[in-house]
Coordinates of C-alpha atoms in Angstrom, one line a residue:
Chain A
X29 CA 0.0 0.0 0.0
X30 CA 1.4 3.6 -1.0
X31 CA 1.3 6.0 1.5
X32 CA -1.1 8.0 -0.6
X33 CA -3.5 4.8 -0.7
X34 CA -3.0 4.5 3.4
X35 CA -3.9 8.1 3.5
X36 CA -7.2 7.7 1.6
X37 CA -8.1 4.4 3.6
X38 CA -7.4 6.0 6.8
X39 CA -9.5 9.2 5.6
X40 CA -12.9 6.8 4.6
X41 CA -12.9 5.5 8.2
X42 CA -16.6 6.1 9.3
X43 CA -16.4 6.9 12.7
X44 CA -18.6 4.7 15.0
X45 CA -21.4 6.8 16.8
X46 CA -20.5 4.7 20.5
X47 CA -16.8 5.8 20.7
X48 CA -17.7 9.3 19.4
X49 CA -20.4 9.7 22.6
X50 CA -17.8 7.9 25.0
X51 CA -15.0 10.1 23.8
X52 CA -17.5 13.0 24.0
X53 CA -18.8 11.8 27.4
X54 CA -15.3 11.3 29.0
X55 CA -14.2 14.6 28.0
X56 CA -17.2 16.7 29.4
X57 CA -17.2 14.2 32.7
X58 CA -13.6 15.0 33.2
X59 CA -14.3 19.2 32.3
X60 CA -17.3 19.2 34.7
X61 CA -15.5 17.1 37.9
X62 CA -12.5 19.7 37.2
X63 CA -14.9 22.7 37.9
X64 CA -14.8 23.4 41.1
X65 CA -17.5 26.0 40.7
X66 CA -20.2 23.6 39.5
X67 CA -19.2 21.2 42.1
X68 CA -19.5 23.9 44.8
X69 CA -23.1 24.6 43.7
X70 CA -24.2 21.2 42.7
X71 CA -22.4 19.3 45.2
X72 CA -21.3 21.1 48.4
X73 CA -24.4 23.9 48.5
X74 CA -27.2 21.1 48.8
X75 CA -25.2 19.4 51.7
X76 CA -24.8 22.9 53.5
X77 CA -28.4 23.7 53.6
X78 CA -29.5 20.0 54.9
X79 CA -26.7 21.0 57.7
X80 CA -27.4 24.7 58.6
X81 CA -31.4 23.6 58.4
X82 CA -30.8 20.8 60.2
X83 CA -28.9 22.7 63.2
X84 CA -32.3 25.0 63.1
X85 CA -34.6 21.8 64.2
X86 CA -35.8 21.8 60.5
X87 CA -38.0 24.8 58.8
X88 CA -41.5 23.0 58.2
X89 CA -43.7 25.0 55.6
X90 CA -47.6 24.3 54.5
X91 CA -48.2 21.1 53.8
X92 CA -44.5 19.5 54.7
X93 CA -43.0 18.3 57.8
X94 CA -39.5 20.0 58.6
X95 CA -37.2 17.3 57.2
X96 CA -39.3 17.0 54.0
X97 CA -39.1 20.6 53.2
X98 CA -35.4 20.6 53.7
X99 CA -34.7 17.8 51.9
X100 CA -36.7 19.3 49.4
X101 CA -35.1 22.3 49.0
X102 CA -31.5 21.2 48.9
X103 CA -32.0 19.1 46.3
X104 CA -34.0 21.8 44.2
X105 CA -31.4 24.2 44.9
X106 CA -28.7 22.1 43.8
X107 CA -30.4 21.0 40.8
X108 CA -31.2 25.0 39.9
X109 CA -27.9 25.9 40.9
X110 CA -25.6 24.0 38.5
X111 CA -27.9 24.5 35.4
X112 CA -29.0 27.7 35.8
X113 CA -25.1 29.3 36.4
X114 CA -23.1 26.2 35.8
X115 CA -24.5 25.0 32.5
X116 CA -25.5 28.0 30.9
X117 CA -22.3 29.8 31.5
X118 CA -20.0 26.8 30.7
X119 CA -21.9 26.4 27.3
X120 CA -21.8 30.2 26.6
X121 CA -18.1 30.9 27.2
X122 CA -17.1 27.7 25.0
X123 CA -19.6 28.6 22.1
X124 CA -17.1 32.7 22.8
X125 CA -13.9 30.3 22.8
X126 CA -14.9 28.4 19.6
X127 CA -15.3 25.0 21.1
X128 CA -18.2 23.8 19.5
X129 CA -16.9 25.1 16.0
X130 CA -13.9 23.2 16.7
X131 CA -16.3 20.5 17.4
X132 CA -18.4 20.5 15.2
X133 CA -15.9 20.6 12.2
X134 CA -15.0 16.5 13.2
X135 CA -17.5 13.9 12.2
X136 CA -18.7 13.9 15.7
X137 CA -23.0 14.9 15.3
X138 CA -23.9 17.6 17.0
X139 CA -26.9 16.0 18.8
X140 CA -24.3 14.1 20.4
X141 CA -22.0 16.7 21.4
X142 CA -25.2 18.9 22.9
X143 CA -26.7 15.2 24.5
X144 CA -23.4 14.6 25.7
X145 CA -23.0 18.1 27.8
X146 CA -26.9 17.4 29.2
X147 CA -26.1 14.1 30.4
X148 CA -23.3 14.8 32.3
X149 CA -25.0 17.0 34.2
X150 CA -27.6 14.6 34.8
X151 CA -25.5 12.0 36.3
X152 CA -24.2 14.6 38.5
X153 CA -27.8 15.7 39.7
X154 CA -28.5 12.0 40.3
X155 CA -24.7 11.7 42.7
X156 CA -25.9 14.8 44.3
X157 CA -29.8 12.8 44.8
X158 CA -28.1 10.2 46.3
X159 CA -25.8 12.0 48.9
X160 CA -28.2 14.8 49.9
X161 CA -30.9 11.3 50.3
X162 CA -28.4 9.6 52.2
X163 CA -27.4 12.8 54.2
X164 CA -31.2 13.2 55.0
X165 CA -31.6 9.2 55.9
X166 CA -28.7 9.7 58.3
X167 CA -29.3 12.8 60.0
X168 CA -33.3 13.0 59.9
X169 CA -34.1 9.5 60.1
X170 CA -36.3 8.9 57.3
X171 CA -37.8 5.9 56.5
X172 CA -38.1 5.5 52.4
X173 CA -39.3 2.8 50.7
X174 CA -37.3 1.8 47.3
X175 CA -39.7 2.8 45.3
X176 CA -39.7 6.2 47.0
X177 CA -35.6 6.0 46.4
X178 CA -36.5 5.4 42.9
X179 CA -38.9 8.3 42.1
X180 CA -36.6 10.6 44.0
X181 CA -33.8 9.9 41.7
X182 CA -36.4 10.1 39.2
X183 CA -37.8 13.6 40.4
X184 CA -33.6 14.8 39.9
X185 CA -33.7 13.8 36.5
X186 CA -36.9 15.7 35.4
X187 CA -35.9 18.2 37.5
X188 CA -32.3 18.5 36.6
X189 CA -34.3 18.0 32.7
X190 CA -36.4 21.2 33.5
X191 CA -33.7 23.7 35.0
X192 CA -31.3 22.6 31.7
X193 CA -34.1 23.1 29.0
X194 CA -34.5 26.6 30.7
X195 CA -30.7 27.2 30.6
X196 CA -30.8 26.0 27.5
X197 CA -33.3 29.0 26.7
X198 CA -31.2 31.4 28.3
X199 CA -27.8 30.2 25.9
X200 CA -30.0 29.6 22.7
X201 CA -32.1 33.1 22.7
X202 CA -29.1 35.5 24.2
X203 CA -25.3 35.1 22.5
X204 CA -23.2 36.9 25.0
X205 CA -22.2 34.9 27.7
X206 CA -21.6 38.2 29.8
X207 CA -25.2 38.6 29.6
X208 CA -26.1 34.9 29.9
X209 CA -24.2 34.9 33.2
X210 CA -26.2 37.7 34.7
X211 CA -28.7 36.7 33.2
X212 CA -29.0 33.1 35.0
X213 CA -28.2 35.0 38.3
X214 CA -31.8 36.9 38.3
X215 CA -33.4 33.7 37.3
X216 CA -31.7 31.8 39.8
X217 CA -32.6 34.8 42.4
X218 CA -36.2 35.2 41.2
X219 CA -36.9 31.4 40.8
X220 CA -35.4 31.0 44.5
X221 CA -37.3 34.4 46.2
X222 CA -41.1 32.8 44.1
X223 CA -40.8 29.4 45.3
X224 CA -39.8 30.0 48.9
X225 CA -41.6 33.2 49.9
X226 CA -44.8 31.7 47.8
X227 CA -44.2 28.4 49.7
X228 CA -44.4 30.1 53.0
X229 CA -47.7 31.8 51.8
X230 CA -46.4 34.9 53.8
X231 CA -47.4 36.6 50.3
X232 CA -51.0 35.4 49.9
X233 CA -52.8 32.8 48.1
X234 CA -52.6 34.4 44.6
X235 CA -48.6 34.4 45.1
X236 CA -48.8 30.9 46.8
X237 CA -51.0 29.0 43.7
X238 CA -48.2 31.2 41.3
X239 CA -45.6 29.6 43.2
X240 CA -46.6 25.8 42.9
X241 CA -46.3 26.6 38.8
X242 CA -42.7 28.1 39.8
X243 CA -39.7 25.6 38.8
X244 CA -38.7 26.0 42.1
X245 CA -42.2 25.8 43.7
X246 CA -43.2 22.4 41.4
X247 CA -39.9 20.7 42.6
X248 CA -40.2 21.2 45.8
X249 CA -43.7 19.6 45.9
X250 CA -42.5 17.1 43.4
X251 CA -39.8 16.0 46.0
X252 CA -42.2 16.7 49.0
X253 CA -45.2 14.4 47.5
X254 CA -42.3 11.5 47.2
X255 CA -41.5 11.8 50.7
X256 CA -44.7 11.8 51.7
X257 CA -46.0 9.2 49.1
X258 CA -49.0 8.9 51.0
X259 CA -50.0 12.1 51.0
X260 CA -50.0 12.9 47.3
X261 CA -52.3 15.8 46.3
X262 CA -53.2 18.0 43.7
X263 CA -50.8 20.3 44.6
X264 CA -48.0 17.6 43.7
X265 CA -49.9 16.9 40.2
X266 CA -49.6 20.4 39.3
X267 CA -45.7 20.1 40.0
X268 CA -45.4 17.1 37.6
X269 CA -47.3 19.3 34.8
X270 CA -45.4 22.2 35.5
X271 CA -42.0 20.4 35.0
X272 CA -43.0 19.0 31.8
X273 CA -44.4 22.0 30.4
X274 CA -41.0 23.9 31.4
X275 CA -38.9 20.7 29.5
X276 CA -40.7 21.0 26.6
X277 CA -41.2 25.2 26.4
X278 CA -37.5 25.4 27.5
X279 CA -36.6 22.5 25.1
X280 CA -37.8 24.1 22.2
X281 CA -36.3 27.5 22.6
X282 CA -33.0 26.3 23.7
X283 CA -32.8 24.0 20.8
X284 CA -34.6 26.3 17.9
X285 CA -32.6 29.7 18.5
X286 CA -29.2 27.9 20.1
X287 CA -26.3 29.2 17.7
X288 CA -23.1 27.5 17.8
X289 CA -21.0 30.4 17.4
X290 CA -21.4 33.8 19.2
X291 CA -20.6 36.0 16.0
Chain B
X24 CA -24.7 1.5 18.8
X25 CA -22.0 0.3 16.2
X26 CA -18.2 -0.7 17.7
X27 CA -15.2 0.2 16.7
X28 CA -14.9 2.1 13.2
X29 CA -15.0 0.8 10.4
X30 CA -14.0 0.9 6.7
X31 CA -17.1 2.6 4.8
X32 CA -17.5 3.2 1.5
X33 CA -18.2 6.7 0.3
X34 CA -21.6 7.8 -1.0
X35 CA -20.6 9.1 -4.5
X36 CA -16.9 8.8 -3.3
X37 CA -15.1 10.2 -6.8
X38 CA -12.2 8.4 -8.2
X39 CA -11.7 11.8 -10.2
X40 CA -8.0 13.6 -9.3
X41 CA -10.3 16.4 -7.5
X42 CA -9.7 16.1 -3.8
X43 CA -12.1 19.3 -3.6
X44 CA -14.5 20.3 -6.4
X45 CA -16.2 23.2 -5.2
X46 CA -19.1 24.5 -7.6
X47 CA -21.0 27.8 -7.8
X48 CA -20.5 27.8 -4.2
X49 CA -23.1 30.7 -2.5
X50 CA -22.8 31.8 1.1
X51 CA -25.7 34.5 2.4
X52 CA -25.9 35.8 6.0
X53 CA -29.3 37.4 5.8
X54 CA -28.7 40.5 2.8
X55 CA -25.1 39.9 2.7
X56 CA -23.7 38.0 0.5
X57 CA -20.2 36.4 1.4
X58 CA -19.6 34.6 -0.9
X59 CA -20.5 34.7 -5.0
X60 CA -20.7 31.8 -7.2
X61 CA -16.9 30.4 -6.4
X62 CA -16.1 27.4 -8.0
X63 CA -12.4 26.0 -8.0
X64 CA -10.7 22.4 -7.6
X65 CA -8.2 21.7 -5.9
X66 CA -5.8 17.9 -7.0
X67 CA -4.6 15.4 -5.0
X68 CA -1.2 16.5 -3.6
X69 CA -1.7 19.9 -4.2
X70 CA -1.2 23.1 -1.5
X71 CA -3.6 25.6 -2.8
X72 CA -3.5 29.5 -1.3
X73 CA -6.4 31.3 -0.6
X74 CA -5.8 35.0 -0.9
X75 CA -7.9 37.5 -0.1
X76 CA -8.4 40.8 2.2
X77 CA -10.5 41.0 5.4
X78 CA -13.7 40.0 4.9
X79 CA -13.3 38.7 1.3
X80 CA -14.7 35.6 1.8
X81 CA -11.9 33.7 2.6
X82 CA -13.2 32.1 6.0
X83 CA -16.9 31.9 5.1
X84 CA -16.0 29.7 1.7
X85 CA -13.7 27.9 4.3
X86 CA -17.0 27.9 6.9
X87 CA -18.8 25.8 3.7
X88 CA -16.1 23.2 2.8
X89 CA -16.2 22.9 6.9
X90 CA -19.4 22.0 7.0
X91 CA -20.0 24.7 9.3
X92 CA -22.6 26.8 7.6
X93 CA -25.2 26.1 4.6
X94 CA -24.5 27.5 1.4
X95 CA -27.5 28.9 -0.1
X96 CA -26.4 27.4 -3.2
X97 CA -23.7 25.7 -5.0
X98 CA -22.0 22.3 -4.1
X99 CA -19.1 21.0 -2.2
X100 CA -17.4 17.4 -2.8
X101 CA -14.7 16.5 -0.6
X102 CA -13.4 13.5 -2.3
X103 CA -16.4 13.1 -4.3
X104 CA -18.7 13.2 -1.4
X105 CA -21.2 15.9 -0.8
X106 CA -20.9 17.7 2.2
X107 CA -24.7 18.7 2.7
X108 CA -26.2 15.2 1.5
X109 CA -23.3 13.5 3.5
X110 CA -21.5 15.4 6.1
X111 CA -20.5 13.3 9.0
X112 CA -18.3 11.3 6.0
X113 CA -17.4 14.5 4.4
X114 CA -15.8 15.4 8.3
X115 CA -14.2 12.0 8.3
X116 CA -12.1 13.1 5.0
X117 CA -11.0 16.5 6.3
X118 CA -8.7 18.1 8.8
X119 CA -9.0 21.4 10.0
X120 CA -6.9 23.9 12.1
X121 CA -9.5 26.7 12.3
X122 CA -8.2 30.7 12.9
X123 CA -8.5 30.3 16.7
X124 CA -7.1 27.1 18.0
X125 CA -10.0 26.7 20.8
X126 CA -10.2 23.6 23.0
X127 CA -12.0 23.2 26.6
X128 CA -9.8 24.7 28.9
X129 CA -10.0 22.5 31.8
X130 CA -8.7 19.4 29.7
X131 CA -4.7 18.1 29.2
X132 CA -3.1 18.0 26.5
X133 CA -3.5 14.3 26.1
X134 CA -6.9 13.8 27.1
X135 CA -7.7 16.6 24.1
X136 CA -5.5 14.1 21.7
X137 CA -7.5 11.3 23.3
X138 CA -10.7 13.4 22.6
X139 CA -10.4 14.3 19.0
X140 CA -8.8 10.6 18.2
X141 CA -11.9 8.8 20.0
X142 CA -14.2 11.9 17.3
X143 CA -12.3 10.1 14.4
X144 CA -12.8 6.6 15.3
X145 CA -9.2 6.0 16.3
X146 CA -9.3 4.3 19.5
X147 CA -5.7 4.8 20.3
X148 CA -4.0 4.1 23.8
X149 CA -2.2 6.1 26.1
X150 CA 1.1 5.1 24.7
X151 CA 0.5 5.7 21.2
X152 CA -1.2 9.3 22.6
X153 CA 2.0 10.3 24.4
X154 CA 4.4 9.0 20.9
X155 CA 2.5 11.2 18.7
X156 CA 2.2 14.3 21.2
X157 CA 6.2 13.5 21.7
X158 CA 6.2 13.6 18.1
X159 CA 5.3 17.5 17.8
X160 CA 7.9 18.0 20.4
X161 CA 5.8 18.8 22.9
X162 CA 6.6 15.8 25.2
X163 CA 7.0 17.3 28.6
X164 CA 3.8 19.4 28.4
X165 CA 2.2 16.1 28.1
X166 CA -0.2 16.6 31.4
X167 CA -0.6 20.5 30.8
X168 CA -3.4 22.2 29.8
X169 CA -3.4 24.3 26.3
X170 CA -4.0 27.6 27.6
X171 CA -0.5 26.9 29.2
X172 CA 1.1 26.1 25.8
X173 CA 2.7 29.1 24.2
X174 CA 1.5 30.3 20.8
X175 CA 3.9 27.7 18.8
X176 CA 3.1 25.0 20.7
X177 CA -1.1 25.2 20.6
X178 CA -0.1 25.7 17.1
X179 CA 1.4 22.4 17.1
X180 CA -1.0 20.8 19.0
X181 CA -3.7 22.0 16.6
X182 CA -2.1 20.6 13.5
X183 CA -1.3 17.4 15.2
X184 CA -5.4 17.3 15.6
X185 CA -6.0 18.4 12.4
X186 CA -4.4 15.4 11.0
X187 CA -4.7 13.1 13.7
X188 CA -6.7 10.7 11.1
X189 CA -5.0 11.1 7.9
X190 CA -7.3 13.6 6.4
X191 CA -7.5 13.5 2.7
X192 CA -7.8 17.2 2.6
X193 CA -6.0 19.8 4.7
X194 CA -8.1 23.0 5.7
X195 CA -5.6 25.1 7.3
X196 CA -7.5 29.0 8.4
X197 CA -4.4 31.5 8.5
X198 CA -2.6 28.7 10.2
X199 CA 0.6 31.4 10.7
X200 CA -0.9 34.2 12.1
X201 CA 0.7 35.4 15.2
X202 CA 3.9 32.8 14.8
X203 CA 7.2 33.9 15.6
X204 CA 9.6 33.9 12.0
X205 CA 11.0 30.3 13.8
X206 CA 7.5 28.7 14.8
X207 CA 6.0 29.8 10.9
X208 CA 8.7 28.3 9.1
X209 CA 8.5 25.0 11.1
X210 CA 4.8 24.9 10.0
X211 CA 5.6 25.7 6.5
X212 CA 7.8 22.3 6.6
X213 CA 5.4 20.7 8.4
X214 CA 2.6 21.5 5.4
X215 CA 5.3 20.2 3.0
X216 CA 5.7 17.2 4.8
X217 CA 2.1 16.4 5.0
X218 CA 2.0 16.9 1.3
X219 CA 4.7 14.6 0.7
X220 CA 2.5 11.7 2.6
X221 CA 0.2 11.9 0.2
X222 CA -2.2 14.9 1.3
X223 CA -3.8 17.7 -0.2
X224 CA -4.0 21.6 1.8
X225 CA -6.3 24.4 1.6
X226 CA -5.3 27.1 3.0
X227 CA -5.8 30.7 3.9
X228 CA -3.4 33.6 4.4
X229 CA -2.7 37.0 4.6
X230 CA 1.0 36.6 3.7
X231 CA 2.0 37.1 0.6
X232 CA 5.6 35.3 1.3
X233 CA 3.8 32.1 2.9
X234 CA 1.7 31.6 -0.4
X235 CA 4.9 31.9 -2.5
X236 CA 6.6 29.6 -0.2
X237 CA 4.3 26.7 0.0
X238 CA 1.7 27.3 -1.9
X239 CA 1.5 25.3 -5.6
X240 CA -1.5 27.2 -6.6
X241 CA -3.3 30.4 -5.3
X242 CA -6.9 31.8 -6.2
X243 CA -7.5 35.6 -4.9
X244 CA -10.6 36.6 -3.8
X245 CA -12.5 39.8 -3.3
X246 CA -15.9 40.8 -2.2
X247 CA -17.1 37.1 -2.4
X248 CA -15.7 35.8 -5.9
X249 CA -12.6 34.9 -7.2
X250 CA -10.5 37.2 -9.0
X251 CA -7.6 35.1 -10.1
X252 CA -6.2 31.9 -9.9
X253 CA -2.7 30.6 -10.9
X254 CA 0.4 29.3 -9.9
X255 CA 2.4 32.1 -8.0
X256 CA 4.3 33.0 -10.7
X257 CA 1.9 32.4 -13.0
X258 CA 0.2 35.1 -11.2
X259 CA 3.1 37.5 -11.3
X260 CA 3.5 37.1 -14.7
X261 CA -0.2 37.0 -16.1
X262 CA -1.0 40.3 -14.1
X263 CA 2.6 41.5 -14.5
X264 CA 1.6 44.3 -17.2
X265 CA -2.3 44.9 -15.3
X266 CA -2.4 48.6 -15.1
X267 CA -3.6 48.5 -11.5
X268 CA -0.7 46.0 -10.5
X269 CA 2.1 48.6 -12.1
X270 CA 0.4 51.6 -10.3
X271 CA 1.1 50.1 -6.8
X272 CA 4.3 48.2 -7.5
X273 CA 8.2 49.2 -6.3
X274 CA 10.4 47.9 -8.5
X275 CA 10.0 44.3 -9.7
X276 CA 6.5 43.1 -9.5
X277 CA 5.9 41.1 -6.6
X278 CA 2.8 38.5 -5.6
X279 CA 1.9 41.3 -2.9
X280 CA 1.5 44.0 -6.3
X281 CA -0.7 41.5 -7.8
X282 CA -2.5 41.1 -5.1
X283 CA -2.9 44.6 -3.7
X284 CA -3.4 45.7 -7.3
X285 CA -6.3 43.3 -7.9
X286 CA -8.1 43.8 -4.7
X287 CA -7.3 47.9 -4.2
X288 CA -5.0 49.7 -1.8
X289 CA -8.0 50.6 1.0
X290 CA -7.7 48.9 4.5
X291 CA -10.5 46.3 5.0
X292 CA -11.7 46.1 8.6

């Protein structure tokens, strides 16, 4: 074989679609577990509120016991917290640095390099379910059944699902990553601020009934009604619909306006 | 999912010498049109120079060979396949180096080698990653990261990506700007070399010396079309007695004259 015919063999290699997602996959694992930012928020933040929450006897709200709430909101804020200033600004600066040109110029699809980013991040929100879980099993004493174990982890992932379609929103409909930074923080603020103060119904019952359709509102009774499997309500139902509707809203923007380069 | 790569047959793989037959090519960005109806081939072994001033068209006719963006007319065979019926296996025959070498920041250099082999479908080893990284020289910055590197060595790097799978076709985006005199002319032997294996190169520049050093064939081109196209000193002596080119030239006329007469003296932002 000539080295011009080795060339042109080695240039029709088709590339298969399993060691392009695994290359893909290891690459953003290995970026992620090296930012110490998104570990801080994802990781470390959740773990801090079961703690100072715990040291206060718990902080019951309507319609929860004090563990449940707690519980509840770690693992909502740890789930908001990564996408909403992790995600979004990762994705932003690397679409300013030319990453996904560079990217998207081997034969690698660009389904999978998105998918790829988006599932890392799951699996993260699913370590951080099963800590914060454990944490809460330890130090509260709850009593979960597997299945509840199961939905949990399954609540992170529509959860984690929801707060990274609406990141995605936030990268696919603004191009600067200046603004997409600042822009994730008032989100993150005015999520945070609508789902607790509307939880605590210190604002009313207009704000309250807003606050169950809030991302952060509809997880936290997503995660409550798991806990307290037996007490499924309404209020819970209106959670699951809310999540979905912000997945597939979120989901649509972030993917029909997302630009892979900034210019 | 399918295991390791293999071997594919290209759709409407060409057994023509044209490594790149690029036809009528039309690039629009909303009213602006970037590029106008180029059409050019480039042979097997061959180093072609794109020429052209700022916002010519030089990167945006690149941007459509790349895959990158959709031509609003026109086609684009990269050895006989189509890029917008078949792009994935279009990718798989090229090798870029685009103008800003850009790579996630928290990764080493070897886990980005490992990264863009595993994108190829070369599922190489740690050993064989460290060889070819030693191979560039770059050796001891084997566990660094590549905003460490200095401007020669991402450089390097880059090129090493680029034709980490033995593209077919070369596209290099002013792969010399910002390189020291020492760094440029090791890429310019580099280029040979990879011509010499058997590949072909497409690339852009601003320097008029570059094209005339490595370049077999160059095409100019100026508000989205192509001017000219020739050998370098085909170019020289075709435009040697152009009006324009004698107006601006010192002395003996030069590639630069050519070029600068074709295209006009004003500064393009």
């Amino acid at each position: 074989m000539t080295d011009s015919s080795a060339r042109l063999a080695a240039g029709s290699v088709h590339p298969s679609t399993g060691l392009i997602f695994r290359s893909l996959f290891r690459a953003d694992f290995t970026v992620l577990l090296r930012n110490a930012r998104t570990l801080i928020l994802n990781i470390a933040l959740p773990i801090l509120i079961l703690v100072i929450t715990g040291l206060h006897g718990g902080s019951a709200r309507a319609g929860f016991t004090g563990s449940v709430f707690d519980i509840a909101l770690a693992l909502t804020y740890g789930l908001m917290s990564s996408s909403l200033i992790g995600y979004s600004l990762t994705v932003a600066r690397d679409r300013d640095a030319g990453v996904f040109q560079r990217l998207r110029v081997t034969p690698a699809p660009t389904w999978a390099i998105m998918t790829s980013r988006l599932l890392v991040q799951i699996v993260l929100d699913i370590i951080m379910t099963v800590i914060v879980v454990a944490l809460g099993v330890i130090t509260r004493h709850l009593d979960l059944t597997v299945a509840q174990v199961l939905l949990l982890g399954c609540v992170s992932i529509a959860g984690g699902a929801m707060f990274l379609a609406i990141a995605q929103a936030i990268v696919g409909l603004v191009r600067s990553a200046a603004v997409v930074n600042a822009l994730g923080r008032v989100f993150y603020v005015v999520f945070l601020l609508l789902g607790l103060l509307g939880s605590s119904g210190l604002l009313g019952s207009t704000v309250h009934a807003i606050s169950n359709w809030s991302p952060v509102g509809a997880m936290i009774n997503l995660y409550g009604g798991v806990l307290e499997l037996g007490s499924w309500d309404w209020t819970d139902t209106t959670g699951l619909i809310a999540t979905a509707g912000y997945i597939v809203v979120g989901a649509f923007i972030g993917i029909r306006w997302f630009r892979w380069d900034s210019r | 999912m399918n295991e390791p790569s293999e071997p594919s047959e290209p759709s409407g793989a060409s057994s023509t010498a044209a490594i790149l037959d690029i036809d009528g090519l039309v690039v629009r960005y909303g009213a602006r049109t970037a590029v106008d109806g180029v059409t050019l081939r480039i042979d097997r072994g061959e180093i072609f120079g794109l020429l052209g001033p700022n916002g010519a068209g030089k990167t945006s006719t690149l941007s459509a060979i790349e895959g990158l963006v959709k031509p609003s007319s026109g086609t684009v065979l990269v050895d006989g396949v189509d890029i917008q019926r078949d792009p994935l296996a279009a990718k798989a025959r090229l090798g870029v180096q685009l103008q800003a070498s850009s790579f996630q920041a928290e990764l080493t250099i070897d886990q980005i080698v490992r990264l863009y082999a595993g994108l190829y479908g070369l599922p190489i080893g740690p050993a064989e990653i460290a060889d070819r990284i030693r191979g560039i020289g770059l050796g001891d910055e084997l566990g660094k990261r590549f905003k460490s590197l200095s401007g020669g060595q991402q450089q390097r790097l880059s090129l090493l990506i680029a034709v980490i799978h033995q593209p077919v076709l070369l596209l290099l985006d002013e792969p010399t700007s910002g390189l020291d005199p020492q760094s440029r002319r090791q890429l310019w032997d580099r280029i040979e070399r990879l011509r010499t294996d058997g590949g072909s190169i497409l690339l852009t520049t601003h320097s008029m010396e570059e094209a005339q050093a490595v370049c077999d064939r160059v095409a100019i081109i100026d508000h989205g079309t192509l001017v000219t196209l020739d050998t370098p000193a085909g170019l020289i002596a075709r435009h040697r007695d152009d009006p324009r080119v004698t107006r601006v030239a010192r002395g003996e006329v030069t590639l630069e004259d050519v070029f600068i007469g074709l295209t006009g003296s004003e500064i393009r932002d």
